[in-house]
Amino acid sequence: MNFQNRQPLGPRRDLAAGACAFAIAGIAINAVRPDDSVSTVPLLLDLAVSLWATIWVAVFATLSIGSIIPGVRRWFGPDAQRLDPNSPPRPHGFRSGNRDWGFAILVALICVTEWGTHGGERNGFLASSRPEAGMEDWTAADGYATVLDGHPAQGDGLFLLNLVGLFTAERPSLSGEFDRRAGHVWLASLLQRPLGSYWAFALVNLAGWYASAIGVWWLGRHRWPQTWTGELASLMVATGQGFIFMSTAPQAHPAAFGAFVTGLVLFDRMNVWSMVQTRREHWVAVLGSAWMTGIAGLLYFGHIPLLLMTWIFGGPRMRVQSLVAVSAGAFAIVTAWQVVGENLLGLRFSGGNNDLAGGAIRIWLRIISEGGWSLRWQLHAGSIRGLLIGAFYYPWWILAIIGIFASPRRSRTWALAILAGTLLPAIAFSPQFRLPRAAYFAFPAVYLLAGASVYMISQAIATRITARDDRWRTAAGLVACAVVIAGLATLTNLDLAGDQTFNVWFHEAQENNW
Amino acid sequence: MIPRHIGRMSAGIAALTLVVAIVDTPWETAIARGFFVVSIGFGLIAGSGLIGARTQFATGFVILTLAVAQRLPGQPVSNPPSPNWTRTIADTSQVAEHRFSLSETAWKTALSKSANTSLLVCAEAILDQLDAMTVTIATSNGTFARVVGAEDAYGAHPRPDRGGFYRIPIQRDLFDRVDGATVTVSASQTHTPPLRLCGTHSIRPGVDPNASRFFDGTEWIAPPGPTGHTRWLIELRLTDQAGRTILAWY
């Protein structure tokens, strides 16, 4: 682990946000009139964690984005990173050695195995909607299902077929609930003719899954160089709860997760954070970032976490006009599809899932107008802790928190920006629906921080148990890492043994239970 | 730096992809395809240039191949069997029937662990005692009949405009050592308004494709929907002591 570039704490946004969160959460718990949300110790702790996490995310994002204002930026001491002297080494591709190819093939095999073993009726999204999962009381024995080309599939697939038919020239343009996600359907439609609907959607998911795993590997190498962080995080993606849950479901999430990671890779590869570029390099980076962010928005709402992350990480270190240009470009692409869809194709971009974000905003406005007790009650009723644990169970969060301390500052700051940028939309949406699959956009940060932590622990164990040469230490470290990864993968694969607990939590959060 | 000739070839492939996607297609399809070929397809080709010229060329080639494949004859977009259809039962001469196979290990294992058994029947509209259905379940151990009304509504959905479940507790003894059960549903009074019984698709492997049928007053016919993939939404539920469903069976 490279500890060389750790810096003295000094005034830091993450710590300042943490202190604010402690103070405000303390006031909210003690000064607001008591209700059922503080009636038992588990409920009190649940509320405390929910309050702290929500306030930390909000304050950290505000302080970071606010740093585009010079006065605010100065609160946090000399932010030398504005000129990015600590930027990671210049972008590099994968080393072309056999070991890298071997690892890429290993990751592919794991992804395909997980995808295959969690497909069809075993798909977590589908299985967790069956009556036996205890989550829904309105579904039939098969759960919220449809039948695509003879294969059981998650029920939303039914509503995507009109768009697929539009792209394959079989159906006229008909508006549906998923008009905004048409980019995902277009990708699937490219495979419709040779493979049929079920396998077309399933293969797009697999492509997004593998792209995410490889992208996270690259990010790990780039931001945690000379460690196994990237490899470990990549294996966590390959066995990740969110991807296993989606597996073959006709849903846009895996493609959007892939686009999100690809965006992060592109930002680093094009060095969009740096201000020490030529003018041409800089604008190529800005335009490329805007394009990638817009694409994420055509697949799902991936442009929102990407833009938030860009502003949070870029606020203290990018020019305002660059941030505005990335945002404007991204929204231009997303809006262009809406303009084309509405005016030329007669799509409505309203109804069903299209309206949920607006509904969440209206609920927040009502909550805020009702005062502190209403805000506190919302965070109890819509437990943010339960949301976060539904997305990543305790072992991943514990490892990630250790990883925060085990990571160099530049990587930690970057990872925390991803955390805040991805969790903010999931929390904002929580009054409408608590969706761990929205919070799962945080997986690059959570898995990379957890990977850094596992690497540090493995090295400590290896050093302790063997004083022999480097080869033995490496072997012992590898064994330690393999044990941890296998343990984590066992948890995410419990559904294969008939236990749908993690799928149910991933479907609709853990609520107030611990 | 991308070698110029490969860069030009990639640009050419991108342009060719757009042409392949939009020529000789209905205008709506051409617009939709054109938008995404330009926004996502061209973007992928351009972005892959960051990895290398050959990767860019390969990416362009793959996207072109997929655009060509999209135009070839192949599997059509077929509509799945409806997950949510209804059939009106207009008078007492009409009967919906579903036969359960109870010989499978999954059923027997779950039955041995269960504390309660019940039958769920889905009907559209809120029922009351004057607008009710009669449900009969028969096994080799005996027959149980019940008039079902509003008090049996179960779950979140029963509404005048939407199908919802009605739950009928059944004595467990009825299922001891039996290999099958037959459920019939009919309107209980001749003067009741028509009753709309729900149906859905049948997915589980091994279920008799003719397990559900309908007596229309003169003859037995298959319920609506494609043969072999359709059934009445009539299910047996086994629950444990805590009331958790351990098996939903049809």
PDB file of C-alpha atoms in Angstrom, chain A residues 228-406:
ATOM      1  CA  TRP A 228      -4.242  -5.593  -5.931  1.00  0.00           C
ATOM      2  CA  THR A 229      -7.114  -3.225  -5.219  1.00  0.00           C
ATOM      3  CA  GLY A 230      -8.352  -3.208  -8.803  1.00  0.00           C
ATOM      4  CA  GLU A 231      -8.245  -6.979  -9.136  1.00  0.00           C
ATOM      5  CA  LEU A 232     -10.060  -7.495  -5.826  1.00  0.00           C
ATOM      6  CA  ALA A 233     -12.735  -4.928  -6.651  1.00  0.00           C
ATOM      7  CA  SER A 234     -13.175  -6.443 -10.098  1.00  0.00           C
ATOM      8  CA  LEU A 235     -13.874  -9.831  -8.522  1.00  0.00           C
ATOM      9  CA  MET A 236     -16.386  -8.164  -6.200  1.00  0.00           C
ATOM     10  CA  VAL A 237     -18.147  -6.771  -9.267  1.00  0.00           C
ATOM     11  CA  ALA A 238     -18.141 -10.167 -10.955  1.00  0.00           C
ATOM     12  CA  THR A 239     -19.833 -11.622  -7.868  1.00  0.00           C
ATOM     13  CA  GLY A 240     -21.696  -8.424  -6.983  1.00  0.00           C
ATOM     14  CA  GLN A 241     -25.194  -8.454  -5.514  1.00  0.00           C
ATOM     15  CA  GLY A 242     -26.562  -5.881  -7.956  1.00  0.00           C
ATOM     16  CA  PHE A 243     -25.421  -7.753 -11.045  1.00  0.00           C
ATOM     17  CA  ILE A 244     -26.484 -11.137  -9.700  1.00  0.00           C
ATOM     18  CA  PHE A 245     -29.893  -9.673  -8.839  1.00  0.00           C
ATOM     19  CA  MET A 246     -30.318  -8.361 -12.385  1.00  0.00           C
ATOM     20  CA  SER A 247     -28.565 -11.230 -14.241  1.00  0.00           C
ATOM     21  CA  THR A 248     -30.939 -11.944 -17.140  1.00  0.00           C
ATOM     22  CA  ALA A 249     -33.753  -9.565 -16.157  1.00  0.00           C
ATOM     23  CA  PRO A 250     -34.854  -7.306 -19.037  1.00  0.00           C
ATOM     24  CA  GLN A 251     -33.769  -4.197 -17.144  1.00  0.00           C
ATOM     25  CA  ALA A 252     -31.538  -1.263 -18.003  1.00  0.00           C
ATOM     26  CA  HIS A 253     -29.531  -1.303 -14.772  1.00  0.00           C
ATOM     27  CA  PRO A 254     -26.552  -3.498 -15.738  1.00  0.00           C
ATOM     28  CA  ALA A 255     -26.034  -1.527 -18.945  1.00  0.00           C
ATOM     29  CA  ALA A 256     -26.319   1.710 -16.957  1.00  0.00           C
ATOM     30  CA  PHE A 257     -23.863   0.446 -14.333  1.00  0.00           C
ATOM     31  CA  GLY A 258     -21.478  -0.380 -17.181  1.00  0.00           C
ATOM     32  CA  ALA A 259     -21.948   3.089 -18.658  1.00  0.00           C
ATOM     33  CA  PHE A 260     -21.335   4.662 -15.252  1.00  0.00           C
ATOM     34  CA  VAL A 261     -18.022   2.846 -14.799  1.00  0.00           C
ATOM     35  CA  THR A 262     -17.057   3.545 -18.405  1.00  0.00           C
ATOM     36  CA  GLY A 263     -17.724   7.210 -17.690  1.00  0.00           C
ATOM     37  CA  LEU A 264     -15.433   7.131 -14.661  1.00  0.00           C
ATOM     38  CA  VAL A 265     -12.723   5.445 -16.717  1.00  0.00           C
ATOM     39  CA  LEU A 266     -13.142   7.963 -19.508  1.00  0.00           C
ATOM     40  CA  PHE A 267     -12.930  10.904 -17.102  1.00  0.00           C
ATOM     41  CA  ASP A 268      -9.624   9.608 -15.755  1.00  0.00           C
ATOM     42  CA  ARG A 269      -8.341   8.443 -19.126  1.00  0.00           C
ATOM     43  CA  MET A 270      -8.972  11.879 -20.624  1.00  0.00           C
ATOM     44  CA  ASN A 271      -7.747  13.551 -17.452  1.00  0.00           C
ATOM     45  CA  VAL A 272     -10.810  15.768 -17.324  1.00  0.00           C
ATOM     46  CA  TRP A 273     -10.011  16.696 -13.711  1.00  0.00           C
ATOM     47  CA  SER A 274      -6.713  18.277 -14.579  1.00  0.00           C
ATOM     48  CA  MET A 275      -6.231  21.954 -15.283  1.00  0.00           C
ATOM     49  CA  VAL A 276      -2.757  21.407 -16.678  1.00  0.00           C
ATOM     50  CA  GLN A 277      -3.759  20.418 -20.180  1.00  0.00           C
ATOM     51  CA  THR A 278      -3.575  22.069 -23.527  1.00  0.00           C
ATOM     52  CA  ARG A 279      -6.707  23.897 -24.519  1.00  0.00           C
ATOM     53  CA  ARG A 280      -7.497  21.275 -27.170  1.00  0.00           C
ATOM     54  CA  GLU A 281      -6.942  18.341 -24.792  1.00  0.00           C
ATOM     55  CA  HIS A 282      -9.130  20.020 -22.231  1.00  0.00           C
ATOM     56  CA  TRP A 283     -12.088  20.576 -24.533  1.00  0.00           C
ATOM     57  CA  VAL A 284     -11.789  17.107 -26.033  1.00  0.00           C
ATOM     58  CA  ALA A 285     -11.957  15.793 -22.460  1.00  0.00           C
ATOM     59  CA  VAL A 286     -14.968  17.961 -21.631  1.00  0.00           C
ATOM     60  CA  LEU A 287     -16.859  16.986 -24.777  1.00  0.00           C
ATOM     61  CA  GLY A 288     -16.020  13.308 -24.331  1.00  0.00           C
ATOM     62  CA  SER A 289     -17.193  13.430 -20.727  1.00  0.00           C
ATOM     63  CA  ALA A 290     -20.401  15.199 -21.717  1.00  0.00           C
ATOM     64  CA  TRP A 291     -21.097  12.615 -24.392  1.00  0.00           C
ATOM     65  CA  MET A 292     -20.496   9.663 -22.052  1.00  0.00           C
ATOM     66  CA  THR A 293     -22.669  11.218 -19.369  1.00  0.00           C
ATOM     67  CA  GLY A 294     -25.458  11.796 -21.868  1.00  0.00           C
ATOM     68  CA  ILE A 295     -25.244   8.184 -23.031  1.00  0.00           C
ATOM     69  CA  ALA A 296     -25.644   7.016 -19.436  1.00  0.00           C
ATOM     70  CA  GLY A 297     -28.824   9.100 -19.360  1.00  0.00           C
ATOM     71  CA  LEU A 298     -30.184   7.422 -22.482  1.00  0.00           C
ATOM     72  CA  LEU A 299     -29.802   3.994 -20.871  1.00  0.00           C
ATOM     73  CA  TYR A 300     -31.213   4.825 -17.440  1.00  0.00           C
ATOM     74  CA  PHE A 301     -30.830   7.825 -15.168  1.00  0.00           C
ATOM     75  CA  GLY A 302     -27.054   7.220 -15.018  1.00  0.00           C
ATOM     76  CA  HIS A 303     -26.307  10.803 -16.029  1.00  0.00           C
ATOM     77  CA  ILE A 304     -27.539  12.071 -12.653  1.00  0.00           C
ATOM     78  CA  PRO A 305     -24.979  10.254 -10.456  1.00  0.00           C
ATOM     79  CA  LEU A 306     -22.253  10.848 -13.054  1.00  0.00           C
ATOM     80  CA  LEU A 307     -22.928  14.583 -13.128  1.00  0.00           C
ATOM     81  CA  LEU A 308     -23.193  14.813  -9.358  1.00  0.00           C
ATOM     82  CA  MET A 309     -19.913  12.961  -9.019  1.00  0.00           C
ATOM     83  CA  THR A 310     -18.345  15.279 -11.596  1.00  0.00           C
ATOM     84  CA  TRP A 311     -19.449  18.389  -9.698  1.00  0.00           C
ATOM     85  CA  ILE A 312     -18.521  16.984  -6.280  1.00  0.00           C
ATOM     86  CA  PHE A 313     -15.050  15.811  -7.291  1.00  0.00           C
ATOM     87  CA  GLY A 314     -14.548  18.483  -9.911  1.00  0.00           C
ATOM     88  CA  GLY A 315     -15.922  21.405  -7.888  1.00  0.00           C
ATOM     89  CA  PRO A 316     -12.664  22.048  -6.041  1.00  0.00           C
ATOM     90  CA  ARG A 317     -10.418  21.268  -9.004  1.00  0.00           C
ATOM     91  CA  MET A 318     -12.124  22.114 -12.312  1.00  0.00           C
ATOM     92  CA  ARG A 319     -13.108  25.354 -13.970  1.00  0.00           C
ATOM     93  CA  VAL A 320     -16.773  26.207 -13.550  1.00  0.00           C
ATOM     94  CA  GLN A 321     -17.211  26.612 -17.294  1.00  0.00           C
ATOM     95  CA  SER A 322     -15.938  23.056 -17.806  1.00  0.00           C
ATOM     96  CA  LEU A 323     -18.426  21.670 -15.281  1.00  0.00           C
ATOM     97  CA  VAL A 324     -21.228  23.627 -16.880  1.00  0.00           C
ATOM     98  CA  ALA A 325     -20.169  22.442 -20.326  1.00  0.00           C
ATOM     99  CA  VAL A 326     -20.175  18.780 -19.273  1.00  0.00           C
ATOM    100  CA  SER A 327     -23.604  19.164 -17.682  1.00  0.00           C
ATOM    101  CA  ALA A 328     -25.093  21.099 -20.569  1.00  0.00           C
ATOM    102  CA  GLY A 329     -23.737  18.626 -23.115  1.00  0.00           C
ATOM    103  CA  ALA A 330     -25.095  15.653 -21.173  1.00  0.00           C
ATOM    104  CA  PHE A 331     -28.533  17.157 -20.722  1.00  0.00           C
ATOM    105  CA  ALA A 332     -28.537  18.211 -24.370  1.00  0.00           C
ATOM    106  CA  ILE A 333     -28.140  14.574 -25.445  1.00  0.00           C
ATOM    107  CA  VAL A 334     -30.822  13.317 -23.047  1.00  0.00           C
ATOM    108  CA  THR A 335     -33.170  16.158 -23.993  1.00  0.00           C
ATOM    109  CA  ALA A 336     -32.519  15.632 -27.689  1.00  0.00           C
ATOM    110  CA  TRP A 337     -33.978  12.128 -27.427  1.00  0.00           C
ATOM    111  CA  GLN A 338     -37.027  13.486 -25.636  1.00  0.00           C
ATOM    112  CA  VAL A 339     -37.521  16.175 -28.307  1.00  0.00           C
ATOM    113  CA  VAL A 340     -37.118  13.646 -31.123  1.00  0.00           C
ATOM    114  CA  GLY A 341     -39.284  11.086 -29.341  1.00  0.00           C
ATOM    115  CA  GLU A 342     -42.087  13.473 -28.507  1.00  0.00           C
ATOM    116  CA  ASN A 343     -42.211  15.456 -31.735  1.00  0.00           C
ATOM    117  CA  LEU A 344     -41.328  12.891 -34.363  1.00  0.00           C
ATOM    118  CA  LEU A 345     -42.269   9.562 -32.809  1.00  0.00           C
ATOM    119  CA  GLY A 346     -45.214  10.511 -30.617  1.00  0.00           C
ATOM    120  CA  LEU A 347     -43.687   9.127 -27.418  1.00  0.00           C
ATOM    121  CA  ARG A 348     -45.002  10.762 -24.269  1.00  0.00           C
ATOM    122  CA  PHE A 349     -42.161  10.394 -21.735  1.00  0.00           C
ATOM    123  CA  SER A 350     -44.777  10.501 -19.017  1.00  0.00           C
ATOM    124  CA  GLY A 351     -46.759   8.107 -16.887  1.00  0.00           C
ATOM    125  CA  GLY A 352     -45.542   5.222 -14.765  1.00  0.00           C
ATOM    126  CA  ASN A 353     -41.817   5.274 -14.051  1.00  0.00           C
ATOM    127  CA  ASN A 354     -41.354   8.501 -16.022  1.00  0.00           C
ATOM    128  CA  ASP A 355     -43.113  10.521 -13.325  1.00  0.00           C
ATOM    129  CA  LEU A 356     -41.578   9.042 -10.190  1.00  0.00           C
ATOM    130  CA  ALA A 357     -38.668  11.494  -9.841  1.00  0.00           C
ATOM    131  CA  GLY A 358     -41.047  14.471  -9.887  1.00  0.00           C
ATOM    132  CA  GLY A 359     -43.217  12.722  -7.316  1.00  0.00           C
ATOM    133  CA  ALA A 360     -40.232  12.294  -4.985  1.00  0.00           C
ATOM    134  CA  ILE A 361     -39.388  15.990  -5.207  1.00  0.00           C
ATOM    135  CA  ARG A 362     -42.970  16.926  -4.342  1.00  0.00           C
ATOM    136  CA  ILE A 363     -42.851  14.648  -1.297  1.00  0.00           C
ATOM    137  CA  TRP A 364     -39.566  16.227  -0.103  1.00  0.00           C
ATOM    138  CA  LEU A 365     -41.034  19.706  -0.453  1.00  0.00           C
ATOM    139  CA  ARG A 366     -44.019  18.660   1.646  1.00  0.00           C
ATOM    140  CA  ILE A 367     -41.767  17.067   4.273  1.00  0.00           C
ATOM    141  CA  ILE A 368     -39.595  20.182   4.502  1.00  0.00           C
ATOM    142  CA  SER A 369     -42.654  22.416   4.815  1.00  0.00           C
ATOM    143  CA  GLU A 370     -43.885  20.286   7.731  1.00  0.00           C
ATOM    144  CA  GLY A 371     -40.721  20.814   9.761  1.00  0.00           C
ATOM    145  CA  GLY A 372     -38.048  18.825  11.600  1.00  0.00           C
ATOM    146  CA  TRP A 373     -40.316  16.105  12.985  1.00  0.00           C
ATOM    147  CA  SER A 374     -41.528  15.229   9.506  1.00  0.00           C
ATOM    148  CA  LEU A 375     -37.989  15.049   8.149  1.00  0.00           C
ATOM    149  CA  ARG A 376     -36.929  12.816  11.026  1.00  0.00           C
ATOM    150  CA  TRP A 377     -39.989  10.608  10.605  1.00  0.00           C
ATOM    151  CA  GLN A 378     -39.276  10.240   6.888  1.00  0.00           C
ATOM    152  CA  LEU A 379     -35.734   9.045   7.581  1.00  0.00           C
ATOM    153  CA  HIS A 380     -37.190   6.562  10.066  1.00  0.00           C
ATOM    154  CA  ALA A 381     -40.020   5.345   7.828  1.00  0.00           C
ATOM    155  CA  GLY A 382     -37.782   5.241   4.795  1.00  0.00           C
ATOM    156  CA  SER A 383     -34.693   4.021   6.619  1.00  0.00           C
ATOM    157  CA  ILE A 384     -31.625   5.164   4.699  1.00  0.00           C
ATOM    158  CA  ARG A 385     -29.556   2.635   6.662  1.00  0.00           C
ATOM    159  CA  GLY A 386     -31.866  -0.089   5.405  1.00  0.00           C
ATOM    160  CA  LEU A 387     -31.492   1.256   1.873  1.00  0.00           C
ATOM    161  CA  LEU A 388     -27.692   1.224   2.038  1.00  0.00           C
ATOM    162  CA  ILE A 389     -27.549  -2.234   3.628  1.00  0.00           C
ATOM    163  CA  GLY A 390     -29.916  -3.528   0.956  1.00  0.00           C
ATOM    164  CA  ALA A 391     -27.443  -2.386  -1.688  1.00  0.00           C
ATOM    165  CA  PHE A 392     -24.278  -3.560   0.104  1.00  0.00           C
ATOM    166  CA  TYR A 393     -24.459  -5.766   3.149  1.00  0.00           C
ATOM    167  CA  TYR A 394     -22.448  -4.976   6.286  1.00  0.00           C
ATOM    168  CA  PRO A 395     -19.176  -6.776   5.335  1.00  0.00           C
ATOM    169  CA  TRP A 396     -18.751  -4.588   2.249  1.00  0.00           C
ATOM    170  CA  TRP A 397     -19.444  -1.379   4.162  1.00  0.00           C
ATOM    171  CA  ILE A 398     -17.095  -2.365   6.995  1.00  0.00           C
ATOM    172  CA  LEU A 399     -14.344  -3.171   4.523  1.00  0.00           C
ATOM    173  CA  ALA A 400     -15.034   0.044   2.599  1.00  0.00           C
ATOM    174  CA  ILE A 401     -14.812   2.136   5.768  1.00  0.00           C
ATOM    175  CA  ILE A 402     -11.478   0.516   6.606  1.00  0.00           C
ATOM    176  CA  GLY A 403     -10.510   1.169   2.993  1.00  0.00           C
ATOM    177  CA  ILE A 404     -11.146   4.887   3.444  1.00  0.00           C
ATOM    178  CA  PHE A 405      -8.340   4.978   5.991  1.00  0.00           C
ATOM    179  CA  ALA A 406      -6.148   2.601   3.994  1.00  0.00           C
TER     180      ALA A 406
END
